[in-house]
Short mmCIF file of C-alpha atoms in Angstrom, two decimals:
data_model
loop_
_atom_site.label_atom_id
_atom_site.label_comp_id
_atom_site.label_asym_id
_atom_site.label_seq_id
_atom_site.Cartn_x
_atom_site.Cartn_y
_atom_site.Cartn_z
CA MET A 1 -14.73 -7.85 -7.99
CA THR A 2 -15.49 -7.61 -11.74
CA GLN A 3 -18.41 -5.28 -11.03
CA SER A 4 -16.28 -2.98 -8.86
CA TRP A 5 -13.58 -2.83 -11.54
CA THR A 6 -16.12 -1.97 -14.24
CA LYS A 7 -17.71 0.73 -12.07
CA ALA A 8 -14.34 2.32 -11.35
CA LEU A 9 -13.38 2.26 -15.00
CA SER A 10 -16.64 3.77 -16.17
CA SER A 11 -16.23 6.66 -13.75
CA SER A 12 -12.62 7.30 -14.77
CA PRO A 13 -11.87 10.30 -16.97
CA LEU A 14 -9.65 7.95 -18.99
CA ALA A 15 -12.29 5.26 -19.42
CA THR A 16 -12.80 5.81 -23.14
CA PRO A 17 -9.39 6.84 -24.52
CA ALA A 18 -8.31 6.65 -28.16
CA ALA A 19 -5.80 3.86 -27.40
CA ARG A 20 -6.84 0.20 -27.31
CA HIS A 21 -4.66 -0.34 -24.25
CA THR A 22 -3.23 1.80 -21.47
CA LEU A 23 -0.01 0.65 -19.83
CA TYR A 24 0.41 2.23 -16.41
CA ASP A 25 4.04 2.51 -15.47
CA ILE A 26 6.72 4.88 -14.18
CA PRO A 27 10.21 5.43 -15.65
CA ALA A 28 12.06 3.98 -12.65
CA SER A 29 10.11 0.71 -12.62
CA ASN A 30 12.45 -2.06 -13.74
CA ASN A 31 9.56 -4.54 -13.77
CA GLY A 32 7.38 -2.28 -15.89
CA ALA A 33 10.29 -1.53 -18.18
CA ARG A 34 10.10 -5.01 -19.71
CA CYS A 35 6.65 -4.08 -21.05
CA ARG A 36 7.94 -0.79 -22.40
CA ILE A 37 10.73 -2.64 -24.18
CA ILE A 38 8.15 -4.88 -25.85
CA VAL A 39 6.09 -1.86 -26.88
CA TYR A 40 9.14 -0.03 -28.27
CA LYS A 41 10.67 -3.06 -30.03
CA LYS A 42 7.35 -3.95 -31.68
CA GLY A 43 6.88 -0.34 -32.71
CA LEU A 44 3.39 -0.16 -31.26
CA PRO A 45 1.83 3.30 -31.75
CA GLU A 46 -0.01 5.17 -29.01
CA SER A 47 -3.27 4.26 -30.70
CA GLU A 48 -2.52 0.68 -29.62
CA VAL A 49 -0.68 1.12 -26.32
CA LYS A 50 -0.50 4.44 -24.51
CA VAL A 51 1.86 4.64 -21.54
CA LEU A 52 0.59 6.67 -18.57
CA SER A 53 1.50 7.04 -14.92
CA PRO A 54 -0.75 5.95 -12.04
CA ALA A 55 -0.66 9.66 -11.15
CA ASP A 56 -2.99 10.23 -14.10
CA LEU A 57 -5.63 8.29 -12.17
CA GLY A 58 -4.91 9.98 -8.84
CA GLY A 59 -1.93 7.93 -7.69
CA PHE A 60 -1.05 4.38 -6.71
CA LYS A 61 -3.60 4.22 -3.89
CA SER A 62 -6.49 5.92 -5.67
CA ASP A 63 -9.69 3.91 -6.07
CA ALA A 64 -9.46 4.24 -9.84
CA TYR A 65 -5.95 2.80 -9.99
CA LEU A 66 -6.61 0.07 -7.41
CA ALA A 67 -9.49 -1.07 -9.59
CA ILE A 68 -6.90 -1.77 -12.29
CA SER A 69 -4.02 -2.92 -10.10
CA PRO A 70 -5.36 -4.28 -6.79
CA GLN A 71 -1.88 -4.26 -5.23
CA GLY A 72 -1.34 -0.63 -6.20
CA LYS A 73 1.85 -1.40 -8.11
CA VAL A 74 3.20 -1.03 -11.63
CA PRO A 75 2.97 -2.13 -14.30
CA ALA A 76 -0.73 -2.57 -14.97
CA LEU A 77 -2.53 -2.90 -18.26
CA GLN A 78 -6.04 -1.68 -19.03
CA CYS A 79 -7.62 -3.28 -22.10
CA HIS A 80 -10.33 -0.92 -23.27
CA ASP A 81 -11.91 -3.22 -25.85
CA THR A 82 -12.87 -5.75 -23.17
CA ASN A 83 -12.56 -3.84 -19.86
CA LEU A 84 -9.96 -6.45 -18.91
CA CYS A 85 -7.45 -5.26 -16.31
CA LEU A 86 -4.11 -6.99 -15.83
CA ALA A 87 -1.46 -6.45 -13.18
CA GLU A 88 2.11 -7.69 -12.65
CA SER A 89 4.90 -7.44 -15.19
CA ASP A 90 5.06 -11.00 -16.51
CA THR A 91 1.28 -11.13 -17.02
CA CYS A 92 1.23 -7.80 -18.85
CA ALA A 93 4.28 -8.69 -20.93
CA ARG A 94 2.89 -12.04 -22.08
CA TYR A 95 -0.46 -10.46 -22.92
CA LEU A 96 1.30 -7.91 -25.14
CA LEU A 97 3.33 -10.67 -26.82
CA SER A 98 0.19 -12.69 -27.50
CA THR A 99 -2.00 -9.80 -28.62
CA TYR A 100 0.67 -8.32 -30.90
CA SER A 101 2.31 -11.56 -32.03
CA ASN A 102 2.25 -10.39 -35.66
CA ALA A 103 3.98 -7.09 -34.95
CA GLY A 104 7.75 -6.88 -34.71
CA PRO A 105 9.89 -9.54 -33.04
CA SER A 106 8.29 -12.53 -31.32
CA PHE A 107 10.54 -12.24 -28.21
CA GLN A 108 10.89 -16.04 -28.48
CA ALA A 109 7.83 -16.52 -26.31
CA ASP A 110 8.18 -20.32 -26.41
CA ASN A 111 11.94 -20.52 -25.83
CA PRO A 112 12.42 -22.55 -22.62
CA ILE A 113 15.77 -20.95 -21.72
CA SER A 114 14.33 -17.46 -22.13
CA ASN A 115 11.31 -18.38 -20.02
CA GLN A 116 13.50 -19.94 -17.35
CA ILE A 117 15.67 -16.81 -17.11
CA ALA A 118 12.55 -14.64 -16.83
CA ARG A 119 11.15 -16.93 -14.13
CA PHE A 120 14.41 -17.02 -12.18
CA HIS A 121 14.53 -13.23 -12.35
CA ASP A 122 11.03 -12.81 -11.00
CA LEU A 123 11.45 -15.35 -8.20
CA TYR A 124 15.00 -14.75 -7.05
CA LEU A 125 16.08 -11.26 -8.15
CA SER A 126 13.01 -9.08 -8.25
CA THR A 127 11.95 -10.22 -4.76
CA ILE A 128 15.14 -8.89 -3.13
CA GLN A 129 16.19 -6.03 -5.43
CA MET A 130 15.10 -3.47 -2.82
CA CYS A 131 18.38 -4.19 -0.97
CA LEU A 132 19.97 -1.89 -3.55
CA TYR A 133 17.90 1.17 -2.68
CA LYS A 134 15.48 0.64 0.23
CA ALA A 135 16.25 2.39 3.51
CA GLY A 136 15.98 -0.69 5.70
CA PRO A 137 14.98 -4.36 5.92
CA PRO A 138 13.34 -6.67 5.29
CA PHE A 139 14.64 -7.31 1.80
CA GLY A 140 12.34 -10.10 0.72
CA SER A 141 13.23 -13.05 2.94
CA PHE A 142 16.50 -11.43 4.09
CA HIS A 143 16.84 -9.30 7.19
CA THR A 144 20.33 -7.96 6.51
CA ARG A 145 21.40 -5.95 3.47
CA LYS A 146 24.74 -7.73 3.32
CA ASP A 147 23.08 -11.14 2.98
CA ALA A 148 20.57 -9.86 0.43
CA LEU A 149 23.29 -8.26 -1.71
CA ALA A 150 25.30 -11.50 -1.64
CA GLU A 151 22.22 -13.46 -2.72
CA TYR A 152 21.46 -10.97 -5.50
CA SER A 153 24.92 -11.42 -6.96
CA LYS A 154 24.67 -15.20 -6.57
CA GLN A 155 21.44 -15.26 -8.57
CA LEU A 156 22.97 -13.12 -11.33
CA HIS A 157 25.71 -15.74 -11.61
CA VAL A 158 23.10 -18.52 -11.67
CA ILE A 159 21.42 -16.80 -14.62
CA ALA A 160 24.76 -16.26 -16.37
CA ASN A 161 25.48 -19.98 -16.03
CA LEU A 162 22.26 -20.78 -17.92
CA LEU A 163 23.76 -19.15 -21.00
CA PRO A 164 26.08 -20.96 -23.43
CA ASP A 165 29.80 -20.54 -22.85
CA HIS A 166 30.41 -19.47 -26.43
CA ASP A 167 29.21 -16.24 -28.00
CA ALA A 168 25.83 -17.49 -29.26
CA GLY A 169 24.53 -14.17 -30.50
CA TYR A 170 23.68 -10.58 -29.85
CA TYR A 171 20.98 -11.32 -27.25
CA LEU A 172 20.77 -13.72 -24.33
CA CYS A 173 19.21 -16.49 -26.38
CA GLY A 174 20.85 -16.01 -29.76
CA ASN A 175 20.51 -13.48 -32.55
CA ASP A 176 16.88 -12.59 -31.79
CA VAL A 177 15.59 -10.63 -28.83
CA SER A 178 13.78 -12.66 -26.18
CA LEU A 179 11.58 -12.12 -23.15
CA ALA A 180 14.69 -12.88 -21.08
CA ASP A 181 16.40 -9.78 -22.50
CA ALA A 182 13.39 -7.57 -21.79
CA THR A 183 13.05 -8.97 -18.27
CA LEU A 184 16.65 -8.91 -17.12
CA PHE A 185 17.94 -5.73 -18.80
CA PRO A 186 16.07 -3.19 -16.60
CA SER A 187 17.23 -4.93 -13.42
CA ILE A 188 20.82 -4.73 -14.62
CA VAL A 189 20.27 -1.00 -15.11
CA PHE A 190 19.55 -0.88 -11.37
CA ALA A 191 22.38 -3.20 -10.38
CA ALA A 192 25.02 -1.54 -12.57
CA PHE A 193 24.18 1.90 -11.24
CA MET A 194 23.75 0.96 -7.59
CA HIS A 195 26.17 -1.82 -6.72
CA PRO A 196 29.31 0.40 -6.84
CA LYS A 197 27.79 2.43 -4.01
CA PHE A 198 28.15 -0.66 -1.82
CA TYR A 199 31.81 -1.28 -2.81
CA LEU A 200 30.93 -4.78 -4.01
CA GLY A 201 33.56 -5.12 -6.72
CA PRO A 202 33.35 -5.87 -10.45
CA ASP A 203 32.31 -9.52 -9.96
CA PHE A 204 28.92 -8.52 -8.52
CA ILE A 205 27.58 -8.66 -12.09
CA PRO A 206 29.07 -11.56 -14.10
CA GLU A 207 31.27 -10.50 -16.99
CA LYS A 208 29.03 -12.29 -19.49
CA LEU A 209 26.03 -10.23 -18.40
CA SER A 210 28.04 -7.00 -18.27
CA LYS A 211 29.10 -7.39 -21.90
CA TRP A 212 25.55 -8.22 -23.01
CA PHE A 213 24.24 -5.20 -21.10
CA GLN A 214 26.72 -2.78 -22.67
CA ASN A 215 26.03 -4.15 -26.15
CA LEU A 216 22.31 -3.49 -25.81
CA ILE A 217 22.86 0.05 -24.57
CA GLU A 218 25.14 0.80 -27.50
CA LYS A 219 23.37 -1.05 -30.31
CA ASP A 220 19.66 -1.49 -29.59
CA HIS A 221 17.53 1.66 -29.75
CA ALA A 222 14.62 0.31 -27.69
CA PHE A 223 16.84 -0.90 -24.86
CA CYS A 224 18.83 2.34 -24.94
CA ARG A 225 15.58 4.29 -24.70
CA VAL A 226 14.54 2.40 -21.56
CA TYR A 227 18.05 2.80 -20.15
CA ASP A 228 17.81 6.59 -20.59
CA GLU A 229 14.33 6.68 -19.03
CA MET A 230 15.49 4.78 -15.96
CA MET A 231 18.82 6.59 -15.59
CA THR A 232 17.14 9.99 -15.60
CA VAL A 233 15.30 9.01 -12.42
CA LEU A 234 18.21 7.17 -10.80
CA GLN A 235 20.48 10.17 -11.28
CA LYS A 236 17.87 12.39 -9.61
CA TRP A 237 17.72 9.95 -6.68
CA ASP A 238 21.49 10.11 -6.42
CA ALA A 239 21.58 13.92 -6.55
CA SER A 240 19.00 14.05 -3.75
CA GLY A 241 21.29 11.99 -1.49
CA ARG A 242 19.13 8.88 -1.46
CA TRP A 243 22.04 6.58 -0.60
CA ASP A 244 23.71 8.92 1.91
CA THR A 245 21.93 7.32 4.89
CA ILE A 246 21.72 3.76 3.55
CA TRP A 247 23.84 1.25 5.43
CA LEU A 248 26.85 -0.10 3.51
CA ALA A 249 26.50 2.72 0.92
CA GLY A 250 26.62 6.20 2.46
CA MET A 251 27.07 4.76 5.95
CA ARG A 252 29.73 2.18 6.82
CA ASP A 253 31.61 0.83 9.83
CA GLU A 254 34.80 2.91 9.83
CA GLU A 255 35.67 2.62 13.51
CA PRO A 256 39.02 1.04 14.44
CA GLY A 257 39.29 -2.65 15.19
CA THR A 258 39.28 -4.02 18.72
CA LEU A 259 40.58 -6.85 20.83
CA PHE A 260 37.63 -8.95 19.67
CA ASP A 261 38.82 -8.81 16.07
CA ARG A 262 42.07 -10.43 17.19
CA ILE A 263 40.11 -13.11 19.04
CA LEU A 264 37.94 -13.75 15.98
CA SER A 265 41.01 -14.06 13.76
CA GLY A 266 42.62 -16.53 16.17
CA GLU A 267 45.51 -14.19 16.94
CA ILE A 268 44.50 -14.16 20.60
CA PRO A 269 43.27 -17.43 22.13
CA ALA A 270 39.90 -17.58 23.86
CA SER A 271 37.96 -20.19 25.83
CA ILE A 272 35.16 -20.65 23.31
CA VAL A 273 31.95 -22.19 24.64
CA LYS A 274 29.61 -21.74 21.66
CA GLU A 275 29.93 -20.71 18.02
CA ASP A 276 27.95 -20.55 14.80
CA ASP A 277 28.25 -18.63 11.55
CA LYS A 278 26.97 -15.40 13.12
CA VAL A 279 28.21 -15.26 16.74
CA LEU A 280 30.99 -16.35 19.04
CA ALA A 281 30.61 -16.99 22.79
CA PHE A 282 33.67 -17.26 25.05
CA ARG A 283 34.56 -16.94 28.74
CA ASP A 284 35.41 -13.46 30.03
CA ILE A 285 39.09 -13.33 31.07
CA ASN A 286 38.12 -11.04 33.97
CA PRO A 287 34.96 -12.73 35.25
CA ALA A 288 32.54 -10.78 37.43
CA ALA A 289 30.77 -13.99 38.46
CA PRO A 290 31.61 -17.72 38.71
CA ALA A 291 30.09 -18.11 35.26
CA HIS A 292 30.73 -15.18 32.91
CA VAL A 293 30.48 -15.54 29.13
CA LEU A 294 30.62 -12.90 26.41
CA VAL A 295 28.54 -13.31 23.27
CA ILE A 296 29.61 -11.20 20.28
CA PRO A 297 28.61 -10.86 16.64
CA LYS A 298 31.35 -12.09 14.33
CA ASP A 299 30.66 -9.22 11.96
CA ARG A 300 30.52 -6.00 13.97
CA ASP A 301 28.72 -4.32 11.06
CA GLY A 302 28.62 -0.91 12.76
CA LEU A 303 27.57 -2.24 16.16
CA THR A 304 30.34 -0.65 18.16
CA ARG A 305 27.71 -0.16 20.87
CA LEU A 306 24.01 -0.85 21.29
CA SER A 307 22.97 2.75 20.65
CA LYS A 308 24.36 2.37 17.11
CA ALA A 309 21.76 -0.28 16.32
CA THR A 310 19.32 0.27 13.47
CA ARG A 311 16.68 -1.87 11.82
CA GLU A 312 19.54 -3.36 9.78
CA HIS A 313 20.66 -5.09 12.99
CA SER A 314 17.34 -6.59 14.09
CA GLU A 315 18.26 -10.13 13.05
CA ILE A 316 21.68 -10.24 14.71
CA LEU A 317 20.40 -8.62 17.90
CA GLY A 318 17.70 -11.24 18.19
CA HIS A 319 20.21 -14.00 17.49
CA LEU A 320 22.56 -12.67 20.17
CA MET A 321 19.73 -12.87 22.71
CA VAL A 322 18.83 -16.43 21.70
CA VAL A 323 22.44 -17.57 22.04
CA ALA A 324 22.76 -15.74 25.37
CA ALA A 325 19.68 -17.62 26.60
CA GLU A 326 21.18 -20.94 25.49
CA VAL A 327 24.43 -20.14 27.29
CA ALA A 328 22.53 -19.14 30.44
CA LYS A 329 20.86 -22.56 30.58
CA ASP A 330 24.12 -24.50 30.26
CA GLU A 331 24.88 -25.93 33.68
CA SER A 332 28.21 -27.30 32.47
CA LEU A 333 29.40 -23.69 32.27
CA GLY A 334 28.47 -23.03 35.90
CA PHE A 335 25.05 -21.47 35.36
CA GLY A 336 22.25 -22.30 37.75
CA SER A 337 18.58 -21.36 37.95
CA GLY A 338 19.06 -17.79 36.71
CA ALA A 339 21.45 -15.44 35.00
CA ARG A 340 22.01 -11.76 34.53
CA ILE A 341 22.26 -10.71 30.89
CA VAL A 342 23.81 -7.28 30.39
CA ILE A 343 24.81 -4.99 27.54
CA ASN A 344 26.90 -1.99 28.57
CA ASP A 345 26.33 0.88 26.16
CA GLY A 346 29.20 3.37 26.13
CA ALA A 347 32.12 4.14 28.40
CA ALA A 348 29.92 5.79 31.01
CA ALA A 349 28.01 2.52 31.33
CA GLY A 350 31.20 0.47 31.71
CA GLN A 351 31.77 -0.60 28.11
CA GLU A 352 35.48 -1.15 27.51
CA VAL A 353 35.60 -2.90 24.13
CA PHE A 354 33.72 -1.10 21.36
CA HIS A 355 32.39 -4.14 19.60
CA LEU A 356 28.90 -4.93 20.87
CA HIS A 357 28.95 -7.78 23.37
CA VAL A 358 26.44 -9.42 25.66
CA HIS A 359 27.54 -10.37 29.19
CA VAL A 360 25.95 -13.56 30.50
CA LEU A 361 26.65 -13.87 34.23
CA GLY A 362 25.60 -16.62 36.62
CA GLY A 363 26.64 -19.00 39.37
CA ARG A 364 25.72 -16.59 42.18
CA ASP A 365 22.89 -14.36 43.36
CA PHE A 366 22.64 -10.80 42.07
CA THR A 367 21.18 -7.70 43.68
CA TRP A 368 19.21 -4.81 42.24
CA PRO A 369 19.91 -2.11 41.29
CA PRO A 370 23.30 -3.01 39.82
CA GLY A 371 26.29 -0.91 40.79
#
């Protein structure tokens, strides 16, 4: 691998630049922005660290850039004195802090609280942040945007709870800037701009972090510079309609409620046979077979009918089928050796309640084709 990297670098038109280091990044990268903050706060000139885009090497997937960043992501750091290539934001950031330890602020590289915040960010926020702007799932380990957004806010509150209750200083870890500030700030740029599009309310970002964020924008030139760089791109995304077709932002469930909402609220009683946090199964009040159970998602989430399904609904659709299969095997409900599992899609197909539901029918033989 070392030989292939060296070969790619030696053939690159940027292989022997004037700068000691080249930081490859793009303005919208919140992970790369922590490195830019370090460069700006330390006042490093272009002769030490020059910031370029992967496009200058032919793009993210070009051989030249993949030789520097094997995953084809930003940031990446090319060290021209040694031909060392580093990828990933924390690695690049810590290299810059170590190499330029005598320039500008230290960023409290050995502060355990700062390091813990940075680590929590990289493990629990950065891995799911795409729920704020990606077209569809998965969002890290989450398959629904709603769950990922809830987890993102939860982790912001976890980080806020690591901070002292009193006003301990200008930055997250006191009066001096830390790696925690450089790591978390760019992600809050994303969250502050994007979370209102999902109607998530002011508590999505904890008040303590909101105040810290606003202070840095107003009073710290380096952080304000990164904020402006990122916002220029985010505003272009917004103007292009990026969120217009994203579920829970530009697209929401605005259809009227149904009978099933009244069952779910307990207003109308139902003969419930199975329930978990995602679905409810109950006997049909007008059974078409000796055993007839309906399985519905508790959160309709736009699924008025099956043809409204998108990739956002993959998890709940699979769960509905699993629960339907469990119901169909329950002999105590009147099911035997087989069952018919049906989803009617639209009025022409016999759908009467526009809240997706799965019919599980059994206790008798069925013919084909259905009527």
